[in-house]
Short mmCIF file of N, CA and C in Angstrom, two decimals:
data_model
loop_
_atom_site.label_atom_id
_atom_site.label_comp_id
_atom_site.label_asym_id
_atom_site.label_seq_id
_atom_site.Cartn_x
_atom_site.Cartn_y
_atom_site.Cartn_z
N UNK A 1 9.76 -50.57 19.06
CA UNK A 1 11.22 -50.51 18.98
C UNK A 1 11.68 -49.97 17.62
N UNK A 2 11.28 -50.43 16.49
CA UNK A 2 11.27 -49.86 15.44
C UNK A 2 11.43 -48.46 15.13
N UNK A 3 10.26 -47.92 15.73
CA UNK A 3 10.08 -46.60 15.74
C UNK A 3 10.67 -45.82 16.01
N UNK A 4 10.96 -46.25 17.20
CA UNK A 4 12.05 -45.61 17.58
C UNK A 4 13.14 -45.81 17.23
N UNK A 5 13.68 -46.28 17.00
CA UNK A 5 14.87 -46.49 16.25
C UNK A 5 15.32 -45.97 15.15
N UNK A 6 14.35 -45.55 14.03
CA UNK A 6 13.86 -44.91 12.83
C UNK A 6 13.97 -43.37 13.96
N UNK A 7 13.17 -43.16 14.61
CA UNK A 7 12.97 -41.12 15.08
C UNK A 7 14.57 -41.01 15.56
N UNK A 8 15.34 -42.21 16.21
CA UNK A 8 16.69 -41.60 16.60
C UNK A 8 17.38 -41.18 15.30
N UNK A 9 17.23 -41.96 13.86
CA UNK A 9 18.28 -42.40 13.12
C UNK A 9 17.47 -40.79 12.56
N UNK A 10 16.49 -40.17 12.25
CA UNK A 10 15.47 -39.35 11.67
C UNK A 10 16.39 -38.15 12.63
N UNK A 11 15.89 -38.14 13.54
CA UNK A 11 16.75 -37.17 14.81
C UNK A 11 18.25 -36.73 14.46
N UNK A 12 19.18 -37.73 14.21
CA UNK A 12 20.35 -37.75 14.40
C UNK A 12 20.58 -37.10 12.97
N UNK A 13 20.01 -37.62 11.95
CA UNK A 13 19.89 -37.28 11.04
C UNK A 13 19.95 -35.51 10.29
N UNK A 14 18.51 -35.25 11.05
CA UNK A 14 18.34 -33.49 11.36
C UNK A 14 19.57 -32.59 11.91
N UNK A 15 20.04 -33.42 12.66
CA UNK A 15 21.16 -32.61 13.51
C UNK A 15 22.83 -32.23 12.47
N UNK A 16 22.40 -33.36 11.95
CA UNK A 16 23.83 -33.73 10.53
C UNK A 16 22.98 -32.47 9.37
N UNK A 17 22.20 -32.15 8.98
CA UNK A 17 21.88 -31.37 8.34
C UNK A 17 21.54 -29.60 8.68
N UNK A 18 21.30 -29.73 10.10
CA UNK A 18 21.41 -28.45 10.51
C UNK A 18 22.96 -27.95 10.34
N UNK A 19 23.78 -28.71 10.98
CA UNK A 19 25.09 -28.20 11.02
C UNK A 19 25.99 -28.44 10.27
N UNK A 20 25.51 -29.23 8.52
CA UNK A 20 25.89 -28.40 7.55
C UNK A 20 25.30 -26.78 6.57
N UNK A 21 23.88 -27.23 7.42
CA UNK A 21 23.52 -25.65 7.45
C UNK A 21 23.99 -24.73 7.73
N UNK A 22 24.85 -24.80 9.07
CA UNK A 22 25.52 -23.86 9.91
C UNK A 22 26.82 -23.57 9.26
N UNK A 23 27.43 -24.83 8.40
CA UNK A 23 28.98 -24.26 8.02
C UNK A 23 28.48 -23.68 6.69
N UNK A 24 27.78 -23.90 6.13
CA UNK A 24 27.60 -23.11 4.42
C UNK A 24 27.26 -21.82 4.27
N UNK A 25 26.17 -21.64 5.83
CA UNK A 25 26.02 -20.04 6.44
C UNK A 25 27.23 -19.39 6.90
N UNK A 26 28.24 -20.04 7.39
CA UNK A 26 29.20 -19.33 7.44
C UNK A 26 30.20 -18.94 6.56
N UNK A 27 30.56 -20.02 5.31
CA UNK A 27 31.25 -19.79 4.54
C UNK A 27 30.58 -18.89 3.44
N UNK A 28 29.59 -18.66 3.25
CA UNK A 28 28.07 -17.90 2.50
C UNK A 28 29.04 -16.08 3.39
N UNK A 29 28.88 -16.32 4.64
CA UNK A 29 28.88 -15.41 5.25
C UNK A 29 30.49 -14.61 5.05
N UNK A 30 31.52 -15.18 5.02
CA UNK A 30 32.71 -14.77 4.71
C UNK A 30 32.69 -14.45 3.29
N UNK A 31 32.35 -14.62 2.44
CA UNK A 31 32.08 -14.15 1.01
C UNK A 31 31.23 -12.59 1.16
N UNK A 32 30.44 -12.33 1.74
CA UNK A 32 29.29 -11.49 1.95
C UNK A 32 30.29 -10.21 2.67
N UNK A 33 31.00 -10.23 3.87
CA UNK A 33 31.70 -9.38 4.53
C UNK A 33 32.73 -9.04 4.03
N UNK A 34 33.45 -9.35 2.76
CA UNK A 34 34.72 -9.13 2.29
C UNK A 34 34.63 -8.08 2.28
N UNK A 35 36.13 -7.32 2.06
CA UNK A 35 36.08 -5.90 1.72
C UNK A 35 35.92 -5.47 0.56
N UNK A 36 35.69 -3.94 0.38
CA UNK A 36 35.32 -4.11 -0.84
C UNK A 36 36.79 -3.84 -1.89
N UNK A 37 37.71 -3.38 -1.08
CA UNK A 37 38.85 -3.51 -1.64
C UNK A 37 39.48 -4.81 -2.15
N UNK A 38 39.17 -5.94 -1.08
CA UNK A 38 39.41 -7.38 -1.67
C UNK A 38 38.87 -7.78 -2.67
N UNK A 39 37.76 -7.53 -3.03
CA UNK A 39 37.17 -7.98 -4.10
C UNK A 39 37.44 -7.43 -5.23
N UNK A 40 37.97 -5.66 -4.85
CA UNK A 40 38.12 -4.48 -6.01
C UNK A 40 39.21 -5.22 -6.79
N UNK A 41 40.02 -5.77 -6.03
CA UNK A 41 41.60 -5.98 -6.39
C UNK A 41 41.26 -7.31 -7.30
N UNK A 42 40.62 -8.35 -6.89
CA UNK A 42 40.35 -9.76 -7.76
C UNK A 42 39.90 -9.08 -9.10
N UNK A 43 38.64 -7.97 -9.07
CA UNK A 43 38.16 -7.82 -10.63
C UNK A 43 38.86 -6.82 -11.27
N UNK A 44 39.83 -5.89 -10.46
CA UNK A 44 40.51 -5.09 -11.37
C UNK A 44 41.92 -5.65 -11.78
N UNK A 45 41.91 -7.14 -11.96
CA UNK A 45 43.59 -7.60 -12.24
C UNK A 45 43.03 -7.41 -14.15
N UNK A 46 43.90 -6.57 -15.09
CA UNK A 46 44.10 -7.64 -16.30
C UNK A 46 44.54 -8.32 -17.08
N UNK A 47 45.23 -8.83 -16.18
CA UNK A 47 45.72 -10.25 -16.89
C UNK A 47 45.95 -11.12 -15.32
N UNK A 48 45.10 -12.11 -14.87
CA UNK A 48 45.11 -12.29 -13.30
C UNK A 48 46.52 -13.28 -13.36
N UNK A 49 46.56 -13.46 -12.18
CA UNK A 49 47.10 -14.93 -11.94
C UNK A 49 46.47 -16.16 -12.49
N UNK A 50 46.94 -17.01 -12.96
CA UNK A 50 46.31 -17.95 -13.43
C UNK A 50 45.66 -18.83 -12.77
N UNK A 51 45.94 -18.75 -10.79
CA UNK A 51 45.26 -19.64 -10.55
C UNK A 51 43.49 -18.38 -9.89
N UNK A 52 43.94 -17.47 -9.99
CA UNK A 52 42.82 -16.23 -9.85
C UNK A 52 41.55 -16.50 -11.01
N UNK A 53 42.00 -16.76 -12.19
CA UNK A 53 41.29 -16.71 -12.92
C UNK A 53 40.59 -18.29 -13.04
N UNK A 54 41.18 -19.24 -12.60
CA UNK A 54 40.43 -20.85 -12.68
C UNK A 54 39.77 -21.05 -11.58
N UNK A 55 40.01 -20.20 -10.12
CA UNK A 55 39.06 -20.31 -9.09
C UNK A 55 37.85 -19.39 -9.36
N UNK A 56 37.97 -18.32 -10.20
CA UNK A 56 36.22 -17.59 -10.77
C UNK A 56 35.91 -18.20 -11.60
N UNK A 57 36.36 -19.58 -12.53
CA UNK A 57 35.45 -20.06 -13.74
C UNK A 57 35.24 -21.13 -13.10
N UNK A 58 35.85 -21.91 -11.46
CA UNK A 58 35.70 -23.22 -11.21
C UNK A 58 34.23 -22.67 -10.12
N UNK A 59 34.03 -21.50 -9.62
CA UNK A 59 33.36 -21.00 -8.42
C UNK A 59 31.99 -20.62 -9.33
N UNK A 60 32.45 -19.76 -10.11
CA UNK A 60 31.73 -19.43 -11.84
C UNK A 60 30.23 -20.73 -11.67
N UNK A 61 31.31 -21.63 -12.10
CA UNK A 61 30.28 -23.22 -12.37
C UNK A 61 29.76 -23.31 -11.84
N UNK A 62 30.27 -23.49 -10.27
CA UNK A 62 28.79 -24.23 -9.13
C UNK A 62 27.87 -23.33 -9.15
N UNK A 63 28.49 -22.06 -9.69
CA UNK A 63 27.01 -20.78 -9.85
C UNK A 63 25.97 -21.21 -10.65
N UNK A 64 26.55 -22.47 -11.87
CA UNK A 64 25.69 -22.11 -12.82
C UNK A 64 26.09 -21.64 -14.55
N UNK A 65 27.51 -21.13 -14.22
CA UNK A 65 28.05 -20.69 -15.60
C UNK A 65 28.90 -21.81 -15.89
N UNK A 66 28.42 -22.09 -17.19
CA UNK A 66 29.50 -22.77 -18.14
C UNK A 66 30.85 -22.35 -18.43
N UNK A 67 31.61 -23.21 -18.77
CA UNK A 67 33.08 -22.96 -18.47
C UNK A 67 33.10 -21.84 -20.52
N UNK A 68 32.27 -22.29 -21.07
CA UNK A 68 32.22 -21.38 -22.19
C UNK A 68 32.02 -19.99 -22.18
N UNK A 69 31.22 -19.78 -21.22
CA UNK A 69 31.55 -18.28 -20.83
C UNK A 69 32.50 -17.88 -19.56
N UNK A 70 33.05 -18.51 -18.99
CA UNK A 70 34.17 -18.35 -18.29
C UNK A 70 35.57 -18.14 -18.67
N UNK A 71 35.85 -19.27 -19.82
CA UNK A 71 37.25 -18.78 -20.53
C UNK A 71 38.20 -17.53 -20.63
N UNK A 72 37.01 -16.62 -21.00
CA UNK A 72 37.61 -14.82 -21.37
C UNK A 72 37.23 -14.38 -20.10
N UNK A 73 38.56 -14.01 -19.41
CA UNK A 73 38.94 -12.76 -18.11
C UNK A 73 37.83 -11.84 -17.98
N UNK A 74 37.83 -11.17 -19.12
CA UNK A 74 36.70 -10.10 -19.04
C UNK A 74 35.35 -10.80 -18.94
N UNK A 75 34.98 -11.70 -19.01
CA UNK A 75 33.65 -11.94 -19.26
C UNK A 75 33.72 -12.59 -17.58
N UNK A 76 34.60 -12.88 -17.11
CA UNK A 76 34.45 -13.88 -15.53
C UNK A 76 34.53 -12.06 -14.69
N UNK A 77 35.16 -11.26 -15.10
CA UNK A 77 35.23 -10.45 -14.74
C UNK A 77 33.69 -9.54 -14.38
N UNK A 78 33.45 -9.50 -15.23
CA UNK A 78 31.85 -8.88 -15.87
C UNK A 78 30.89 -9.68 -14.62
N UNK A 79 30.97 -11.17 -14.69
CA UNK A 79 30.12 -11.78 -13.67
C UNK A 79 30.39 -11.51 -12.41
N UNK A 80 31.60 -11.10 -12.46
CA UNK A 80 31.67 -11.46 -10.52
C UNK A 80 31.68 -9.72 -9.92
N UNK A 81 31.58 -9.14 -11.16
CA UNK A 81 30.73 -8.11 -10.70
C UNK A 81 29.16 -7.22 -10.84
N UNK A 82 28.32 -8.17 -11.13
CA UNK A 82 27.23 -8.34 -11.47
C UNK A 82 26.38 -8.28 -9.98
N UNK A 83 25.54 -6.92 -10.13
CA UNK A 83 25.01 -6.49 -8.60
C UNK A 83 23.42 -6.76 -9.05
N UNK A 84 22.37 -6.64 -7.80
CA UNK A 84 21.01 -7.02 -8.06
C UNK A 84 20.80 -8.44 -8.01
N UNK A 85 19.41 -8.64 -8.56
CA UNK A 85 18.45 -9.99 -8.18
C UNK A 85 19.74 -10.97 -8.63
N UNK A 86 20.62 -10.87 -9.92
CA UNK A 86 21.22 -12.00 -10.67
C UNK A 86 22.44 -11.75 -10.32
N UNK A 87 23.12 -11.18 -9.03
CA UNK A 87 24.55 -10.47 -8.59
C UNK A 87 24.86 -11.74 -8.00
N UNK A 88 26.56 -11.54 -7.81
CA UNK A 88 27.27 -12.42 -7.62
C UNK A 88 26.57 -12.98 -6.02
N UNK A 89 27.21 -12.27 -5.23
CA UNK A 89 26.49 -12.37 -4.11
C UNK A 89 25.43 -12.76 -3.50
N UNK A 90 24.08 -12.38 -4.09
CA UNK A 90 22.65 -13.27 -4.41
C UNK A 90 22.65 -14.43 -4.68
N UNK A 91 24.02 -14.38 -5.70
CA UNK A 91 23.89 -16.01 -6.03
C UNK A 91 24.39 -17.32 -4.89
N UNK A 92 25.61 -16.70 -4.61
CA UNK A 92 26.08 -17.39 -3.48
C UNK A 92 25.72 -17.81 -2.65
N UNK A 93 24.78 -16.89 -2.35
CA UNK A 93 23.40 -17.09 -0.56
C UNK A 93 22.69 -18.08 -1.38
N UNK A 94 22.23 -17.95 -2.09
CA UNK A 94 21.39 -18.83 -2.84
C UNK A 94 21.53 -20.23 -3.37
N UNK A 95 22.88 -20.60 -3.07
CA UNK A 95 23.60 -21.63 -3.80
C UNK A 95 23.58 -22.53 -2.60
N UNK A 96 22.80 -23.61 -2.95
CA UNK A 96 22.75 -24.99 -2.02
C UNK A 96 23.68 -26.02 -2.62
N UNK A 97 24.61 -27.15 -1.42
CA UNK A 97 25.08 -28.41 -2.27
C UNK A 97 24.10 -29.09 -2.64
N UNK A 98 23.01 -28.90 -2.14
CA UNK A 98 21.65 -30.47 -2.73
C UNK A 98 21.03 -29.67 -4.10
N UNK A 99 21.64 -28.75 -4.58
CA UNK A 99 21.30 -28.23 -6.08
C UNK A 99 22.40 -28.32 -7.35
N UNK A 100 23.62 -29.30 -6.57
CA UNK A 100 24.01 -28.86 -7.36
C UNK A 100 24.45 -30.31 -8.14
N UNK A 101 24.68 -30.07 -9.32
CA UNK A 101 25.13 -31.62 -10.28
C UNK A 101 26.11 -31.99 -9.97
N UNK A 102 26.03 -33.42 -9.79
CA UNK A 102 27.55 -34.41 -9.54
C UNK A 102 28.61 -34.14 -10.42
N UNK A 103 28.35 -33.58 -11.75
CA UNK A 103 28.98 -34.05 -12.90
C UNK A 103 30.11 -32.35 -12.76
N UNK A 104 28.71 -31.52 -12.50
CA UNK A 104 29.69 -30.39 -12.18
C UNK A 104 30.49 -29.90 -11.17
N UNK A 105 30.26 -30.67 -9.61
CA UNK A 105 30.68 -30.89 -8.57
C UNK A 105 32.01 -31.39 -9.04
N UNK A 106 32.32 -32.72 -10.13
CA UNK A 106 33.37 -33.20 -10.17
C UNK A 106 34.48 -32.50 -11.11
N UNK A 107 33.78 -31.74 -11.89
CA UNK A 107 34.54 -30.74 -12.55
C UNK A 107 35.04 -29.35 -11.82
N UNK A 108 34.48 -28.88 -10.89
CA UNK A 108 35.39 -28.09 -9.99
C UNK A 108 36.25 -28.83 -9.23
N UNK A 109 36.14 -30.09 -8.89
CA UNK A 109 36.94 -30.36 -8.11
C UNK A 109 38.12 -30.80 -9.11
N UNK A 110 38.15 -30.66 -10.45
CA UNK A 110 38.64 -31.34 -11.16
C UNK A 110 39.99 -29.64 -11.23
N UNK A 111 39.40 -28.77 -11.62
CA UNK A 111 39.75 -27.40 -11.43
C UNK A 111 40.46 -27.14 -10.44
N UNK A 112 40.31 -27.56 -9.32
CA UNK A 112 40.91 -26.91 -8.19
C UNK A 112 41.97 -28.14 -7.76
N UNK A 113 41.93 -29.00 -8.36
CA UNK A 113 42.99 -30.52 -7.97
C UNK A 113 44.32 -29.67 -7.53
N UNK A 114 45.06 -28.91 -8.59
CA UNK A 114 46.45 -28.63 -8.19
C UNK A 114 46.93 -26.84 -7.38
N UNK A 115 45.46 -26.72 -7.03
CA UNK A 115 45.82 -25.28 -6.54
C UNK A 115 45.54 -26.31 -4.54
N UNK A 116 46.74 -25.18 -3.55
CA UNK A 116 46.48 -25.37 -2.14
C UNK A 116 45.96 -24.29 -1.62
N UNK A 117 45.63 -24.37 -0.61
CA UNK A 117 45.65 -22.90 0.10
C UNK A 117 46.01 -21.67 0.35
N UNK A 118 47.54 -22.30 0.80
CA UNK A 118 48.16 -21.53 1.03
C UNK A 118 48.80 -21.03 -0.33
N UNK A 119 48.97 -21.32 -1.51
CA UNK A 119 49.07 -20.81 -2.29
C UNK A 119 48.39 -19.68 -3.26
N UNK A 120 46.66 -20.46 -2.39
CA UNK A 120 45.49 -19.15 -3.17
C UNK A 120 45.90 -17.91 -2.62
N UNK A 121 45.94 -18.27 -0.90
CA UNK A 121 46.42 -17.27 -0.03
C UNK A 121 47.35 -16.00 -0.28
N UNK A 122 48.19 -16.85 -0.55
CA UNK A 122 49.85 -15.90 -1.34
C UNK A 122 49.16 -15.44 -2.27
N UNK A 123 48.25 -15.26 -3.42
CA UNK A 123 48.00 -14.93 -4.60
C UNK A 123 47.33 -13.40 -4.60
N UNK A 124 46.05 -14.20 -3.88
CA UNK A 124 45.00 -12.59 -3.56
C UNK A 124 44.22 -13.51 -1.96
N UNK A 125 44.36 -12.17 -1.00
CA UNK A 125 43.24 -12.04 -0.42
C UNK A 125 41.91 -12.32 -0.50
N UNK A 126 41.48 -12.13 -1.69
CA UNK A 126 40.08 -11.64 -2.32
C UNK A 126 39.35 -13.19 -2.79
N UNK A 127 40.49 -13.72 -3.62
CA UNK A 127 39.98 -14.67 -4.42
C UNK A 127 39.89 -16.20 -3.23
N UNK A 128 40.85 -15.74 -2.36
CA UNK A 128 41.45 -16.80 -1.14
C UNK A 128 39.87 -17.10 -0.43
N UNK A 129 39.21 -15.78 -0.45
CA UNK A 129 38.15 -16.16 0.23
C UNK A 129 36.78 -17.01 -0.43
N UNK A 130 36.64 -16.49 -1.77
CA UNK A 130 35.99 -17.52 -2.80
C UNK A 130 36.20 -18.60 -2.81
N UNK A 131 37.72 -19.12 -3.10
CA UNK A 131 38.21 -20.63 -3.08
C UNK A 131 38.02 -21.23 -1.61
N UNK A 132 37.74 -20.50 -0.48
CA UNK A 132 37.34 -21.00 0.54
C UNK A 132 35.67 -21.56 0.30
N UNK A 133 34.90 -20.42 0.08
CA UNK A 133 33.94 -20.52 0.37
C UNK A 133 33.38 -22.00 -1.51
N UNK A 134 33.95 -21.87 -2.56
CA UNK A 134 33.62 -23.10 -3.31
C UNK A 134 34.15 -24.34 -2.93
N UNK A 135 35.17 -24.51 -2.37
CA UNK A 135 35.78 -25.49 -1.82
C UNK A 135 34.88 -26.13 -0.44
N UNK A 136 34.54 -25.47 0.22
CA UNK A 136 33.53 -25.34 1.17
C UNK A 136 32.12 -26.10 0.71
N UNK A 137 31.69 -25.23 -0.38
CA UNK A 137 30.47 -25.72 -0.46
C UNK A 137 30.91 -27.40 -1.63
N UNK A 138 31.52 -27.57 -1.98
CA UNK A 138 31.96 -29.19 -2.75
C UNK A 138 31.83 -29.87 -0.97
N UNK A 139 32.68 -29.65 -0.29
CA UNK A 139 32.87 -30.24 1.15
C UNK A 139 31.44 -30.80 1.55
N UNK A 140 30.57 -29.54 1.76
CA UNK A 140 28.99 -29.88 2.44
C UNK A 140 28.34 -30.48 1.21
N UNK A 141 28.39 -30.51 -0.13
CA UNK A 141 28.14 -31.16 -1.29
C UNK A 141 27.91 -32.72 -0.86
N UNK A 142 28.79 -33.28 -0.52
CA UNK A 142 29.93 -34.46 -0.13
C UNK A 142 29.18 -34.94 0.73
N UNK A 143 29.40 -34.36 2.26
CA UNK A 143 28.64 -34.29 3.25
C UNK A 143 27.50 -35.01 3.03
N UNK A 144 26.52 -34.42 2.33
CA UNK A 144 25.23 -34.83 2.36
C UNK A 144 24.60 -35.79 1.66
N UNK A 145 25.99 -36.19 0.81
CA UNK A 145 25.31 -37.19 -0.26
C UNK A 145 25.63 -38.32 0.59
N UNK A 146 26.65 -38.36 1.40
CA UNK A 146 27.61 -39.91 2.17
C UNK A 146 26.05 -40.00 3.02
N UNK A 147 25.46 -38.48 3.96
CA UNK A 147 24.62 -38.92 4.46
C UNK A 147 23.56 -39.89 3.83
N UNK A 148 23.22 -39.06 2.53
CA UNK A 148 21.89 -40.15 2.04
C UNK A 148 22.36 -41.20 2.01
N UNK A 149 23.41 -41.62 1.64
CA UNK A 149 23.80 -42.72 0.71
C UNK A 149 23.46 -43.97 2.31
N UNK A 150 24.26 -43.34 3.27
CA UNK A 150 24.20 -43.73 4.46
C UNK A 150 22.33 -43.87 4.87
N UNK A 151 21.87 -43.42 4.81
CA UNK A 151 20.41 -43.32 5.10
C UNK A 151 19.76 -44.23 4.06
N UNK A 152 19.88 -44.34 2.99
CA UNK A 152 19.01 -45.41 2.27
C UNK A 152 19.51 -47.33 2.42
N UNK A 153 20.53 -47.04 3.16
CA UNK A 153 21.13 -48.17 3.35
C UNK A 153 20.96 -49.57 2.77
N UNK A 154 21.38 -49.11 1.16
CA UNK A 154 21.86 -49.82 0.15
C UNK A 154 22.99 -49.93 -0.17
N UNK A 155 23.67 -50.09 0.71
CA UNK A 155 25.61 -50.28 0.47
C UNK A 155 26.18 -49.42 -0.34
N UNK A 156 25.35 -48.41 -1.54
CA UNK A 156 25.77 -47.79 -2.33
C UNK A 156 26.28 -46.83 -2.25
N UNK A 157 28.20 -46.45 -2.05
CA UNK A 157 28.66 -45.28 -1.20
C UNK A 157 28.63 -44.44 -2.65
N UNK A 158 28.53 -43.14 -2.69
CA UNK A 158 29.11 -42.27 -3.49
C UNK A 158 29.71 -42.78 -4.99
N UNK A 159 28.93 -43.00 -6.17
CA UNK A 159 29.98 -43.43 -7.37
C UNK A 159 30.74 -42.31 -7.76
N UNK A 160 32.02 -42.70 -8.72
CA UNK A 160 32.92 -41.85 -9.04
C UNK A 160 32.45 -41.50 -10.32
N UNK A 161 32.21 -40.03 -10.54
CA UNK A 161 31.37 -39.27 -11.03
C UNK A 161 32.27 -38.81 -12.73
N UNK A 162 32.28 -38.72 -13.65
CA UNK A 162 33.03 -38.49 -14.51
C UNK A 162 32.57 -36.64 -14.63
N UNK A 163 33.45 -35.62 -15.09
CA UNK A 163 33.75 -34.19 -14.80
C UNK A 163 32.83 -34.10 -16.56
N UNK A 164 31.90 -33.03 -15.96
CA UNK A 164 31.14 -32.29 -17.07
C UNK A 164 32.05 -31.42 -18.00
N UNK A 165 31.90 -31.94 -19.72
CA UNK A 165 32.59 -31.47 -20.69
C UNK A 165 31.96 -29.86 -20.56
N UNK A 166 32.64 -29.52 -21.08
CA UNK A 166 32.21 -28.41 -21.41
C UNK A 166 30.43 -28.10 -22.36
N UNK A 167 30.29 -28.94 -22.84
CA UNK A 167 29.16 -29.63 -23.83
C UNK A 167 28.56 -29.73 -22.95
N UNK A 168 28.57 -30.86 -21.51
CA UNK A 168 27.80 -31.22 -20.88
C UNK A 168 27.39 -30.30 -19.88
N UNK A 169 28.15 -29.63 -19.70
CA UNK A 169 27.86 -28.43 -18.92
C UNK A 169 26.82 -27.50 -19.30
N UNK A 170 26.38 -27.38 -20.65
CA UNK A 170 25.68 -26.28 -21.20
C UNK A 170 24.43 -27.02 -21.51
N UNK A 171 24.51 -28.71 -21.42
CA UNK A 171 23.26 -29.23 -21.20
C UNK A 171 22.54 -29.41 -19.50
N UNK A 172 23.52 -29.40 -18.77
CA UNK A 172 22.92 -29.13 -17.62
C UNK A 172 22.33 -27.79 -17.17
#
């Protein structure tokens, strides 16, 4: 009985992880098909919108970049057009929530607190689809931790994570 009980919870389990597989491939995938005009338009602003420019240093992060090299336009600029093995795009496909730090997880979300949708929307096309697809991947982030947390079944839901300094960011 055991056993079974364990292969359903194991089973059920797999199925919760395939099909956050399935939404990160898709939001992976809407980043990948943009046009190239949408994207032309996000890196040729100079001087962006302000919330244009905090969704590439908050999207920036879960990549991996510190908010120290994100600050200067041109330099977020420079990255998100960065083609080959270390290109923006590469990175994205490449970017799992089970890789990524709590601390910096809570600092994009810390970033994106007062921007909506429909407001990225109104802004740019281009960037609308980024803030989909980082917003997205915090979502399946989330997702998978409630699962473990749920799976080790130690009452211990999710702690509230304090947002990586800028300092701490460059030690992660």
């Amino acid at each position: 009985k055991q056993y079974e009980k364990r292969m359903r919870t194991l089973h059920a389990h797999a199925h919760q992880i395939l099909a956050s597989q399935e939404r990160l491939e898709r939001l992976q995938w809407e980043v990948l098909r943009m046009d190239s005009s949408e994207w032309s338009e996000v890196r040729r602003y100079s001087t962006p919108h302000p919330a244009v420019h905090k969704i590439a240093a908050a999207a920036l992060l879960l990549l991996g970049e510190h908010e120290a090299r994100t600050r200067n336009w041109v330099r977020c600029q420079a990255m998100l057009g960065t083609l080959g093995p270390q290109g923006l795009f590469k990175r994205v496909i490449s970017c799992q929530p089970d890789n990524l730090h709590p601390e910096i997880v809570a600092r994009a979300e810390e970033i994106f607190n007062d921007l909506s949708e429909i407001d990225v929307h109104n802004v740019s096309v281009g960037i609308y689809v980024f803030f989909g697809w980082a917003t997205g991947l915090i979502k399946e982030y989330h997702a998978r931790k409630t699962n473990e947390d749920t799976d080790c079944d130690n009452g211990d839901k999710e702690k509230k994570v304090k947002p990586a300094s800028v300092a701490r960011q460059i030690e992660i």
